[in-house]
PDB file of C-alpha atoms and ligand atoms in Angstrom:
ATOM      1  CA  UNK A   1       0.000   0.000   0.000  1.00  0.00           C
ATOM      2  CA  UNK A   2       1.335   3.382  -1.010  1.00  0.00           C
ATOM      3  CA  UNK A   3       0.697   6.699   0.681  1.00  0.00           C
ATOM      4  CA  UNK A   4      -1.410   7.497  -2.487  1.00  0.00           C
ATOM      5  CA  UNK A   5      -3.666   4.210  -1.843  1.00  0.00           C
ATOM      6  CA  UNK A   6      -3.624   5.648   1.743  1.00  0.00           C
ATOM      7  CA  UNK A   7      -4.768   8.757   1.373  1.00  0.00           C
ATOM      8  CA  UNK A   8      -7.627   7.160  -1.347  1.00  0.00           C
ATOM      9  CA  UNK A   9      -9.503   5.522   1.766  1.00  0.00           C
ATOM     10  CA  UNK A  10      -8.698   8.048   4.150  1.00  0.00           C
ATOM     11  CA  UNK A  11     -10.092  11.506   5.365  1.00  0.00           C
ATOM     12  CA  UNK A  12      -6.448  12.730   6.002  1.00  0.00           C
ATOM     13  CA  UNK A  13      -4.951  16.445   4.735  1.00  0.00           C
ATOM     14  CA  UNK A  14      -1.758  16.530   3.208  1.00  0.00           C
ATOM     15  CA  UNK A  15       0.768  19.549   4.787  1.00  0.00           C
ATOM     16  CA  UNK A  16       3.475  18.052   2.905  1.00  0.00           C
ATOM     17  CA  UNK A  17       3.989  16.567  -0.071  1.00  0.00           C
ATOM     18  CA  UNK A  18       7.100  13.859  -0.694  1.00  0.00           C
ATOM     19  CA  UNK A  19       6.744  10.860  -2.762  1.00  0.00           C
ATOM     20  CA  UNK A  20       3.476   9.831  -2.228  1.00  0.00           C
ATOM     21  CA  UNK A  21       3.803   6.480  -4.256  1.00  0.00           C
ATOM     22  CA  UNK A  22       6.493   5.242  -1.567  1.00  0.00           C
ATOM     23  CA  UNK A  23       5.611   1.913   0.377  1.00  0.00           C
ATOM     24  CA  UNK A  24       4.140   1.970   3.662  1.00  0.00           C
ATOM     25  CA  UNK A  25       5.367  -0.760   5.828  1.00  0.00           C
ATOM     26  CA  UNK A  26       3.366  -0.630   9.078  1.00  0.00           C
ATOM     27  CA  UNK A  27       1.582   1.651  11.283  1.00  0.00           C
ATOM     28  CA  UNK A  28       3.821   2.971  13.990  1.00  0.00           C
ATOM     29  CA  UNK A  29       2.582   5.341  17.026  1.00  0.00           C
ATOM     30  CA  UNK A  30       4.930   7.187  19.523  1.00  0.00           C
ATOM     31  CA  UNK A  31       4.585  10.355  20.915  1.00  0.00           C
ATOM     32  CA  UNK A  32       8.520  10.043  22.699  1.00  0.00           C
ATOM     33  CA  UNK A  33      11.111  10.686  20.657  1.00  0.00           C
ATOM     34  CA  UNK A  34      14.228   9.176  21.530  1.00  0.00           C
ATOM     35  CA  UNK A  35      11.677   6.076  21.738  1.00  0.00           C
ATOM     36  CA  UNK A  36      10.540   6.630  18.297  1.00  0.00           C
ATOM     37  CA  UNK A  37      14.331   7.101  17.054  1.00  0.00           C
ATOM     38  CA  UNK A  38      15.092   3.351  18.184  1.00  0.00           C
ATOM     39  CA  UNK A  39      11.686   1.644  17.490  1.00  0.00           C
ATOM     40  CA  UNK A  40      10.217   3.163  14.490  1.00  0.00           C
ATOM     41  CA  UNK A  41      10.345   0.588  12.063  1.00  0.00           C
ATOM     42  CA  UNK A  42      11.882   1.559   7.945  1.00  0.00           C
ATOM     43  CA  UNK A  43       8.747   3.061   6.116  1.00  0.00           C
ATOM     44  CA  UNK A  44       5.864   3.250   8.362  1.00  0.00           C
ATOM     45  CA  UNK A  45       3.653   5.753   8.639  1.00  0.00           C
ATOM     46  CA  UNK A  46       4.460   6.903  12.140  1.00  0.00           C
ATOM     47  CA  UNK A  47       1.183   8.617  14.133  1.00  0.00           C
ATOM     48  CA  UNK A  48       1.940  11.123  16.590  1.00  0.00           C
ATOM     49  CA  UNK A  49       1.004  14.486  17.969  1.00  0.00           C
ATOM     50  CA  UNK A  50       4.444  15.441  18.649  1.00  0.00           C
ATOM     51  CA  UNK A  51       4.322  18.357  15.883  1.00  0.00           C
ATOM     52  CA  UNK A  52       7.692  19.785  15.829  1.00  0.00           C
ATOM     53  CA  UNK A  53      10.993  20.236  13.923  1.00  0.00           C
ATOM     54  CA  UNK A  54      12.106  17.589  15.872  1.00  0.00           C
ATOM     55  CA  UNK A  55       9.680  15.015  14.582  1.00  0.00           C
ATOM     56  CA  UNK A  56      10.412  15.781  11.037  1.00  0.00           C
ATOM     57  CA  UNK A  57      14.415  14.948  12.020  1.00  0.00           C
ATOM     58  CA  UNK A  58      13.656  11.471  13.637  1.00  0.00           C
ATOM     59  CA  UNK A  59      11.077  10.536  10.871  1.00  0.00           C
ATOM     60  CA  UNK A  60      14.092  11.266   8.400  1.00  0.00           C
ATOM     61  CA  UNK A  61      16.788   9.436  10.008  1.00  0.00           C
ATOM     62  CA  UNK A  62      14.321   6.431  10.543  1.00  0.00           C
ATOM     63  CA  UNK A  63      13.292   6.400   6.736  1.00  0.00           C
ATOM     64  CA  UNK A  64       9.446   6.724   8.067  1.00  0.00           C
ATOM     65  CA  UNK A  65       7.046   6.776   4.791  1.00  0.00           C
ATOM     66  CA  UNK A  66       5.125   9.669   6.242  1.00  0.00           C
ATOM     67  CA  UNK A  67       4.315  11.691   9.551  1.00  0.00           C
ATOM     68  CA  UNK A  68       0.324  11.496  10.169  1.00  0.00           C
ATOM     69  CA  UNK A  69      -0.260  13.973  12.648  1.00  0.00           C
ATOM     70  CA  UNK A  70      -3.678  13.567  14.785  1.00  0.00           C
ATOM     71  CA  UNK A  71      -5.636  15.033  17.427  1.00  0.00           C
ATOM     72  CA  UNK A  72      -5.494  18.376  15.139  1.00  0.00           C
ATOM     73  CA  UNK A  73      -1.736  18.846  15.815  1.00  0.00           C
ATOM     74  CA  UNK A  74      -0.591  21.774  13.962  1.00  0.00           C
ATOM     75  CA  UNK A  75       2.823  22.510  12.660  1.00  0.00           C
ATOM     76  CA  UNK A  76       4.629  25.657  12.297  1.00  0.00           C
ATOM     77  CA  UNK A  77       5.002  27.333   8.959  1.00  0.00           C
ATOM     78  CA  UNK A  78       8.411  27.018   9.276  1.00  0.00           C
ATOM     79  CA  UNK A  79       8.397  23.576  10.207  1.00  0.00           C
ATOM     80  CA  UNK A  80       5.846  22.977   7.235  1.00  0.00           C
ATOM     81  CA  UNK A  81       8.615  24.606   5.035  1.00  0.00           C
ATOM     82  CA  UNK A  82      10.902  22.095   6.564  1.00  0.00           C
ATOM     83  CA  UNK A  83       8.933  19.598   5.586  1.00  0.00           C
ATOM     84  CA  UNK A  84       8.700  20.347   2.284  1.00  0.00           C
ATOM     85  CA  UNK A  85      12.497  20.694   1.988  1.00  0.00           C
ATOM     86  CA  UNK A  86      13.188  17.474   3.100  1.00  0.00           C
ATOM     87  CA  UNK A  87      10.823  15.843   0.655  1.00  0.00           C
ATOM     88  CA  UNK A  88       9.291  14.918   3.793  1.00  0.00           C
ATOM     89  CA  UNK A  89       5.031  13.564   3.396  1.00  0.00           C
ATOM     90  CA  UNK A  90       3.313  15.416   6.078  1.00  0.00           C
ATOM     91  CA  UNK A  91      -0.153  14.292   6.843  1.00  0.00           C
ATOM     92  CA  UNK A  92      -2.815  14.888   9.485  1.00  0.00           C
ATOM     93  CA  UNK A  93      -6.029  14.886  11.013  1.00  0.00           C
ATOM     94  CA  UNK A  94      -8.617  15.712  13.656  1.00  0.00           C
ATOM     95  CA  UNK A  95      -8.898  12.412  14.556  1.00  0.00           C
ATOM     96  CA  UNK A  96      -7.374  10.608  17.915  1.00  0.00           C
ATOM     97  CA  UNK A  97      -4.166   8.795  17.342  1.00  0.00           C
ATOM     98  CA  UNK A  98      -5.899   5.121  18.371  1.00  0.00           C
ATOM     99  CA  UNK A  99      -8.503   5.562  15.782  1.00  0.00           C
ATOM    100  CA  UNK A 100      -6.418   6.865  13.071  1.00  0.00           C
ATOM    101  CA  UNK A 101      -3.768   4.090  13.260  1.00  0.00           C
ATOM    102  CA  UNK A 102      -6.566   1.465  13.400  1.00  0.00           C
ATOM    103  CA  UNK A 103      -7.600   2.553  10.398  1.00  0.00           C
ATOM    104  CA  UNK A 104      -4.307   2.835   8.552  1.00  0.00           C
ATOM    105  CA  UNK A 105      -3.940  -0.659  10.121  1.00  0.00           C
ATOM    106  CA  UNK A 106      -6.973  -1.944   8.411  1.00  0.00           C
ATOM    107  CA  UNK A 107      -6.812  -0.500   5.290  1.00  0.00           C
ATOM    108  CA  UNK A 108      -2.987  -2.360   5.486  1.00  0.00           C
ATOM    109  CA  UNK A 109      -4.568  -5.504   6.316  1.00  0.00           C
ATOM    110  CA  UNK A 110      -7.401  -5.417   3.959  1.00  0.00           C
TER     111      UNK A 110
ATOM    112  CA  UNK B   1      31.823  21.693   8.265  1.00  0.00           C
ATOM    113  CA  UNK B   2      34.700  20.146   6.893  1.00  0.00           C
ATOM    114  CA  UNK B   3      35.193  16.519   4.936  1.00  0.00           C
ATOM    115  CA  UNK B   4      38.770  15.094   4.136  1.00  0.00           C
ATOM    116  CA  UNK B   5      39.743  11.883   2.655  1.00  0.00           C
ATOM    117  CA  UNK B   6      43.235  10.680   3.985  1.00  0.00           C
ATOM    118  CA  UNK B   7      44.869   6.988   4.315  1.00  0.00           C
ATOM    119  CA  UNK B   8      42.786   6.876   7.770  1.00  0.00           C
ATOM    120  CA  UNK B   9      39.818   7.029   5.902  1.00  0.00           C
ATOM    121  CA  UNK B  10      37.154   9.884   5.695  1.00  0.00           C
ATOM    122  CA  UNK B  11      36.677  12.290   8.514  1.00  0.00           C
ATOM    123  CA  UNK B  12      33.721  14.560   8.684  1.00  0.00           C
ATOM    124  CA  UNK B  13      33.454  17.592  11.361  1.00  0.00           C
ATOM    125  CA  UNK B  14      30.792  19.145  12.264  1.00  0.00           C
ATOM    126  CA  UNK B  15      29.585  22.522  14.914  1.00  0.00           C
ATOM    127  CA  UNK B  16      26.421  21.832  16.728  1.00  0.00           C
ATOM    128  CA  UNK B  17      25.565  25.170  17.895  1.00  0.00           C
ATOM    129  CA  UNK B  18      23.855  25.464  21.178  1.00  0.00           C
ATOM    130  CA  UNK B  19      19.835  25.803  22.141  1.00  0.00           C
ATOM    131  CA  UNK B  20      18.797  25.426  18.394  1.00  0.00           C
ATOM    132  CA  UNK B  21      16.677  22.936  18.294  1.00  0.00           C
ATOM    133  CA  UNK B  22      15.330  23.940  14.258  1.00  0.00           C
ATOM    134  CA  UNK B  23      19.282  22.651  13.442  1.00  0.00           C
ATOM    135  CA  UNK B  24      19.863  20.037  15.704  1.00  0.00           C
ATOM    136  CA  UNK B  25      19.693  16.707  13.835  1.00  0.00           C
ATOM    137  CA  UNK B  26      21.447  18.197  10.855  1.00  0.00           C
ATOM    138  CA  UNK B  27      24.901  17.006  11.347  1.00  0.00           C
ATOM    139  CA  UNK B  28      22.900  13.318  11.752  1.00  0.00           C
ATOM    140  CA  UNK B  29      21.105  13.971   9.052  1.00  0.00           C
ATOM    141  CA  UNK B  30      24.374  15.178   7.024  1.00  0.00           C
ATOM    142  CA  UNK B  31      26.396  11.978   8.213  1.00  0.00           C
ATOM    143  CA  UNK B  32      23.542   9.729   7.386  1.00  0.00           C
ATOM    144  CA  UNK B  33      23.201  10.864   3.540  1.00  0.00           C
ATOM    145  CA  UNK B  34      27.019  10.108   3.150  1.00  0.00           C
ATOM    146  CA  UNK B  35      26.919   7.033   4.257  1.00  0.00           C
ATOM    147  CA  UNK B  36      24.212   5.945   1.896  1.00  0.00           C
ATOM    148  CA  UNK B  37      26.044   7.636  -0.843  1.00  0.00           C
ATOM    149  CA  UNK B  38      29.204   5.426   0.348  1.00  0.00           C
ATOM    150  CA  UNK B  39      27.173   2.290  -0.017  1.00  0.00           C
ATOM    151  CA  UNK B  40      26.779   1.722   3.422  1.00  0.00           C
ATOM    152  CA  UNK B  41      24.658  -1.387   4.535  1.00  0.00           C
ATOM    153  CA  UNK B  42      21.417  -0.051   5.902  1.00  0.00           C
ATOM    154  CA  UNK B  43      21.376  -1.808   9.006  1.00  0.00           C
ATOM    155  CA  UNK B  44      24.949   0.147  10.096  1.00  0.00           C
ATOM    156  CA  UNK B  45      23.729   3.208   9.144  1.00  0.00           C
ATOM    157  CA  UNK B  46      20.574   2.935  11.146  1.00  0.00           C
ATOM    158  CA  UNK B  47      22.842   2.375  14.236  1.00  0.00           C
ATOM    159  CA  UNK B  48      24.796   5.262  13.708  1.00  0.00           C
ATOM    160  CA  UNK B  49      22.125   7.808  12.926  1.00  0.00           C
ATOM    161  CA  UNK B  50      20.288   7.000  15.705  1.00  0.00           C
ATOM    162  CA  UNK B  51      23.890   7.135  18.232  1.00  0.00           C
ATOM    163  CA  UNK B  52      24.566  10.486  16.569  1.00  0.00           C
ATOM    164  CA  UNK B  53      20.942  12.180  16.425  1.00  0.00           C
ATOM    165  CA  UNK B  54      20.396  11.019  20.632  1.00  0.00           C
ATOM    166  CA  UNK B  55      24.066  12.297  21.104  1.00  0.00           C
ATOM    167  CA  UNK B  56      23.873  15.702  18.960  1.00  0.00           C
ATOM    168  CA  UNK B  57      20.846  16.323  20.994  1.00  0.00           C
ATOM    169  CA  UNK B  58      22.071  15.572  24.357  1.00  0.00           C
ATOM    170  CA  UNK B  59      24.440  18.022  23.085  1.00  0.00           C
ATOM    171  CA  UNK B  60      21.824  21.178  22.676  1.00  0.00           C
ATOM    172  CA  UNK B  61      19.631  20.080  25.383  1.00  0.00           C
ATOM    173  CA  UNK B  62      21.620  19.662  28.346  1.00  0.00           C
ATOM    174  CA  UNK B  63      25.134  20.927  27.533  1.00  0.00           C
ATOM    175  CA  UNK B  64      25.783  24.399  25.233  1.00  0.00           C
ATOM    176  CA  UNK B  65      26.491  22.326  21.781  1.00  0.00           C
ATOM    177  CA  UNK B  66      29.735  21.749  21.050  1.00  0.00           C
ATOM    178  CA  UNK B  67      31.655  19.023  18.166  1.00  0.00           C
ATOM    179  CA  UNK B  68      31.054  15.825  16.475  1.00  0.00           C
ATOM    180  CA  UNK B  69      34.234  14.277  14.361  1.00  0.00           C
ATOM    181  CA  UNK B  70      32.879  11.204  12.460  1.00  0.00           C
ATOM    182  CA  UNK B  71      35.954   8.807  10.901  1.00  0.00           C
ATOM    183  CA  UNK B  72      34.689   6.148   8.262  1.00  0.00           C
ATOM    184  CA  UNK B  73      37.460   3.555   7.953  1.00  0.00           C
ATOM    185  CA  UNK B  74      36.599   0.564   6.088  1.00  0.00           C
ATOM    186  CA  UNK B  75      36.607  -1.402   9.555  1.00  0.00           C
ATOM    187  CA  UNK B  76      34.245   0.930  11.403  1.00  0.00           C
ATOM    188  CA  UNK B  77      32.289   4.291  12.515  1.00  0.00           C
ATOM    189  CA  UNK B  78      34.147   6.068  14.786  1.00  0.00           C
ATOM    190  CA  UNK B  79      32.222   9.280  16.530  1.00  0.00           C
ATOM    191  CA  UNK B  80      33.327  11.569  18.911  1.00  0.00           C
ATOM    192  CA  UNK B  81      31.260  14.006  20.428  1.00  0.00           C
ATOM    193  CA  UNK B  82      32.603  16.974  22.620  1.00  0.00           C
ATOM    194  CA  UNK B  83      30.981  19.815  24.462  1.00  0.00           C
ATOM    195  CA  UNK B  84      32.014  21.897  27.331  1.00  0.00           C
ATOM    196  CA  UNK B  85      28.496  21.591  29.296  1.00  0.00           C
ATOM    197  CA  UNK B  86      28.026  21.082  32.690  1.00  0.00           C
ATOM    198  CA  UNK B  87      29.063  17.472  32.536  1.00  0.00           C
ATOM    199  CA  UNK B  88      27.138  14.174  33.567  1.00  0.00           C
ATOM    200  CA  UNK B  89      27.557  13.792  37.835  1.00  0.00           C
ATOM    201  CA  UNK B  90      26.776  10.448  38.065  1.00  0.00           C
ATOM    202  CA  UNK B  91      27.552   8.366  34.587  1.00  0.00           C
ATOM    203  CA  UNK B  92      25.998   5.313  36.117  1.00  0.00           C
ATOM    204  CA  UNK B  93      22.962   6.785  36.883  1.00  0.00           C
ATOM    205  CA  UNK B  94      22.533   8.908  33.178  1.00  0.00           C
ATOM    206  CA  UNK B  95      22.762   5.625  31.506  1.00  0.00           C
ATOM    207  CA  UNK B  96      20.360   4.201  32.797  1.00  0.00           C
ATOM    208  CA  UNK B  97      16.439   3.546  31.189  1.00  0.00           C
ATOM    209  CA  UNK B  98      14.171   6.403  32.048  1.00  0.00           C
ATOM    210  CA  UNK B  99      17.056   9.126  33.696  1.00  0.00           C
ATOM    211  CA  UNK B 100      16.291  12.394  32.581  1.00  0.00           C
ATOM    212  CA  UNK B 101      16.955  15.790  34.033  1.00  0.00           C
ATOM    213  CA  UNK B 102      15.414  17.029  30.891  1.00  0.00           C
ATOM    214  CA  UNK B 103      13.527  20.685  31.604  1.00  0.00           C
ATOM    215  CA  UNK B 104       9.978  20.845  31.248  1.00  0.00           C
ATOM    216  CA  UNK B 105      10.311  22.863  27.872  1.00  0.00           C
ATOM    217  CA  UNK B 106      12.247  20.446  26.268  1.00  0.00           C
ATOM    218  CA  UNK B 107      10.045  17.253  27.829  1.00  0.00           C
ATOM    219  CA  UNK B 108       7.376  19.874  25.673  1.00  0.00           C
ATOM    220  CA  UNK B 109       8.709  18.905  22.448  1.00  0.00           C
ATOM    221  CA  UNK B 110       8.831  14.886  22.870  1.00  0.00           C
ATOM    222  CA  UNK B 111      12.680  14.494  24.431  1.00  0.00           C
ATOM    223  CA  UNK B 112      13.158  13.361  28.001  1.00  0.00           C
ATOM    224  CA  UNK B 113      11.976   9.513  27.798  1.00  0.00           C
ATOM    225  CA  UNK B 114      15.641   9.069  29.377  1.00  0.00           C
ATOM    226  CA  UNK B 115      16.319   6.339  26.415  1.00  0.00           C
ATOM    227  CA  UNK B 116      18.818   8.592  24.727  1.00  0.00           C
ATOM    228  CA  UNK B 117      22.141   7.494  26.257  1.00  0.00           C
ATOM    229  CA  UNK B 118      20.793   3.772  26.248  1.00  0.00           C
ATOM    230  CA  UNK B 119      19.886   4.054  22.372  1.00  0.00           C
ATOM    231  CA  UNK B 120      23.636   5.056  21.978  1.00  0.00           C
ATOM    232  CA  UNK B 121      25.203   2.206  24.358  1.00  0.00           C
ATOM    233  CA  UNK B 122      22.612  -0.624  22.577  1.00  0.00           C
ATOM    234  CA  UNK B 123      23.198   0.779  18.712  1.00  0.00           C
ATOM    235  CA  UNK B 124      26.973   1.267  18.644  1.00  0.00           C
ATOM    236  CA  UNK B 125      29.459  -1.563  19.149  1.00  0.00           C
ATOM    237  CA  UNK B 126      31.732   0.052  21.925  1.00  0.00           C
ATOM    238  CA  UNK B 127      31.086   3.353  23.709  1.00  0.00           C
ATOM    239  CA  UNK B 128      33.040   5.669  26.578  1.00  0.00           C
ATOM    240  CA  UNK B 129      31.368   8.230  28.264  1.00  0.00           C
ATOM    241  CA  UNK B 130      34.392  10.922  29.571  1.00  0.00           C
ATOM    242  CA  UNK B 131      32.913  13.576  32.012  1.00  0.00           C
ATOM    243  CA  UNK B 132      34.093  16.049  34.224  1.00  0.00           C
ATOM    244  CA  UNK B 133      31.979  18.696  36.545  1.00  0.00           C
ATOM    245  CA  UNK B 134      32.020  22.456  34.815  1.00  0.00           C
ATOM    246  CA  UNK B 135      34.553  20.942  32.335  1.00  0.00           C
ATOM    247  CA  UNK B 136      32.408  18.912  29.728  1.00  0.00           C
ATOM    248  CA  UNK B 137      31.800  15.313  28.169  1.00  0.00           C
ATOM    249  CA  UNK B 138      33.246  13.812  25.631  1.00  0.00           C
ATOM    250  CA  UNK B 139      31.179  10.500  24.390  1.00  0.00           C
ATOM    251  CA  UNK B 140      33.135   8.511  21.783  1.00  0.00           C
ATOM    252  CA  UNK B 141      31.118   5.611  20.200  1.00  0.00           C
ATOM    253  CA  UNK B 142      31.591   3.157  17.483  1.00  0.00           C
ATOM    254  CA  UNK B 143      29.945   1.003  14.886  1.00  0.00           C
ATOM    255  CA  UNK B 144      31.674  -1.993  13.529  1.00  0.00           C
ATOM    256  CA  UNK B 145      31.403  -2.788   9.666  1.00  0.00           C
ATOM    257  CA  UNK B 146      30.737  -6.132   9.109  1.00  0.00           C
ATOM    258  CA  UNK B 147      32.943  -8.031   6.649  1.00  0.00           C
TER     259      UNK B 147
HETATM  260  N1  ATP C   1      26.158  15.979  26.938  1.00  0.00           N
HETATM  261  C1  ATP C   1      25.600  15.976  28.157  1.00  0.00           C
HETATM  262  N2  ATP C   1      25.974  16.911  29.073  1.00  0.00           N
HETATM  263  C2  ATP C   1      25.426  16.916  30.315  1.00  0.00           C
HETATM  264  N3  ATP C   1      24.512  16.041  30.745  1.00  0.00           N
HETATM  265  C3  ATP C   1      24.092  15.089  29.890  1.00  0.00           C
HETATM  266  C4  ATP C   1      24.610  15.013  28.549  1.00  0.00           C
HETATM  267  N4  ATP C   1      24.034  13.955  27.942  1.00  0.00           N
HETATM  268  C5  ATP C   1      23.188  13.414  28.840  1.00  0.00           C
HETATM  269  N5  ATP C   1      23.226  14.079  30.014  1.00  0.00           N
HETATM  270  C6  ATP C   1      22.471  13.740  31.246  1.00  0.00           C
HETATM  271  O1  ATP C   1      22.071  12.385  31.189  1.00  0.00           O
HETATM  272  C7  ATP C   1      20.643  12.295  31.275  1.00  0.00           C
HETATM  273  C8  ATP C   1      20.143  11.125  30.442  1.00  0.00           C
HETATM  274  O2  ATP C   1      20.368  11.376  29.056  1.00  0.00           O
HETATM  275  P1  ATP C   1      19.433  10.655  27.967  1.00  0.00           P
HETATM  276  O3  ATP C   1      19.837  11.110  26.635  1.00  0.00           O
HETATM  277  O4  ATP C   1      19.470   9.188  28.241  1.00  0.00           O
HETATM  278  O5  ATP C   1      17.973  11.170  28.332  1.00  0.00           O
HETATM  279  P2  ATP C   1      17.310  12.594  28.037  1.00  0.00           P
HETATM  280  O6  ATP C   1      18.160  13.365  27.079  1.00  0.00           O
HETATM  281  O7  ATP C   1      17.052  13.256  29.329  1.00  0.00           O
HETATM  282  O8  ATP C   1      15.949  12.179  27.347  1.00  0.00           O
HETATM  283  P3  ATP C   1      15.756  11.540  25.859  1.00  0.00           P
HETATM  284  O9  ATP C   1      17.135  11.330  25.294  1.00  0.00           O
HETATM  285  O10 ATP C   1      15.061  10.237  26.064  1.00  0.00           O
HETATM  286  O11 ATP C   1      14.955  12.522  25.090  1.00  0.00           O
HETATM  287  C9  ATP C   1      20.136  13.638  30.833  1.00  0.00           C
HETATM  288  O12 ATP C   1      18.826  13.920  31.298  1.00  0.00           O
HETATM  289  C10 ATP C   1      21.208  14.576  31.416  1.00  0.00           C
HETATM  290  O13 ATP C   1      20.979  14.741  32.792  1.00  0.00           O
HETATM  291 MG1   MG C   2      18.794  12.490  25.288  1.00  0.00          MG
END
């Protein structure tokens, strides 16, 4: 499943655009980020409401497929410009993080 | 920054510059890129980007930012990692799962799970931890290339 197939099925706004036809892997949900930096797994789409520059660094040096952002997390503009430097997909939503991952999950697993 | 190629191998320096949080994670992020453009097996450079990224952040958040050499020698990742901070008191006691002094601001923006010094002792192959009071730390660390 691709982040294009992803965002297909799912209610989600993009803040960033990278290469939406990359892989996702699994669903992987951390709001800590020196735990994120060891257990993200290569390509997931990593939920989270940590919105910061900070996120965008670990998400790179883990090769996550994209940041989905939930509970209406905002980012910067600067951050957003980050983002978009860094080729970085950027997604989020109103939604909580539970829900949102289950349905990433799901839509995985279908 | 500065990259030279010698008989030693390739050594890359880099200035982490203090309480600047939109940088830190660049030299990582730097370090990382040329190692994938070296051919570098995935699996070692995941170990040293996330040893470098929890160390050039310990860097900014609890000392004033300071230097990171990085030698790539066919045999292994060396790092070394300097600042003139406040030091570590007890070394034991940092390392260990969960230990944070991390300020409130900082715990703010997702940092102060205390993992950060563990991540660097379980991803790297050998690690030293040098630290004196009003002084600094030094932290060198290194990854092993298979092969
Ligand atoms: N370079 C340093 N200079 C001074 N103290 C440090 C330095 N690096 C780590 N420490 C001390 O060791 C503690 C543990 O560091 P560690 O990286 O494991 O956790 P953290 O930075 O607090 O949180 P996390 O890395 O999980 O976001 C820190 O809270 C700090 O007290
Ligand atoms: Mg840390």
């Amino acid at each position: 499943m691709t982040i294009d197939d992803l965002l297909k099925q799912q209610p989600l706004t993009t803040i960033s655009e990278g290469d939406t036809s990359r892989e996702i892997s699994q669903v992987f949900c951390c709001d800590l980020l020196s735990v994120a930096m060891s257990k993200a797994p290569a390509d997931c789409a990593w939920v989270t409401v940590m919105g910061n520059v900070n996120t965008l660094a670990v998400a790179s040096l883990t090769d996550a497929a994209c940041v989905v952002l939930a509970e209406g997390t905002v980012l910067d503009e600067a951050v957003i410009e980050q983002a978009k430097v860094q080729g970085l997909t950027v997604l989020a939503t109103g939604e909580p993080v539970f829900d949102t991952a289950l349905a990433i999950h799901q839509q995985l697993n279908a | 920054m500065s990259e030279q190629t010698g008989t030693s191998g390739v050594e890359l320096k880099y200035m982490v510059s203090p309480d600047d949080f939109t940088r830190a994670g660049e030299a990582s992020s730097k370090v990382k890129n040329i190692l994938k453009q070296m051919g570098i097996s995935p699996d070692v450079i995941r170990k040293v980007s996330i040893a470098m990224y929890e160390g050039e952040i310990n860097m900014v958040i609890h000392a004033h930012g300071g230097d990171i050499t990085v030698t790539i020698t066919p045999e292994e990742i060396r790092m070394v990692l300097r600042d003139d901070g406040p030091g570590i008191p007890d070394v034991e006691k940092a390392m260990k799962a969960g230990y944070s002094t991390a300020p409130e601001q900082v715990r703010a923006l997702g940092f102060g799970a205390g993992m950060g010094l563990p991540n660097m002792q379980n991803y790297t192959d050998e690690m030293k931890v040098e630290t004196e009071i009003g002084v600094g730390t030094t932290i060198t660390m290194s990854v092993h290339i298979e092969g």
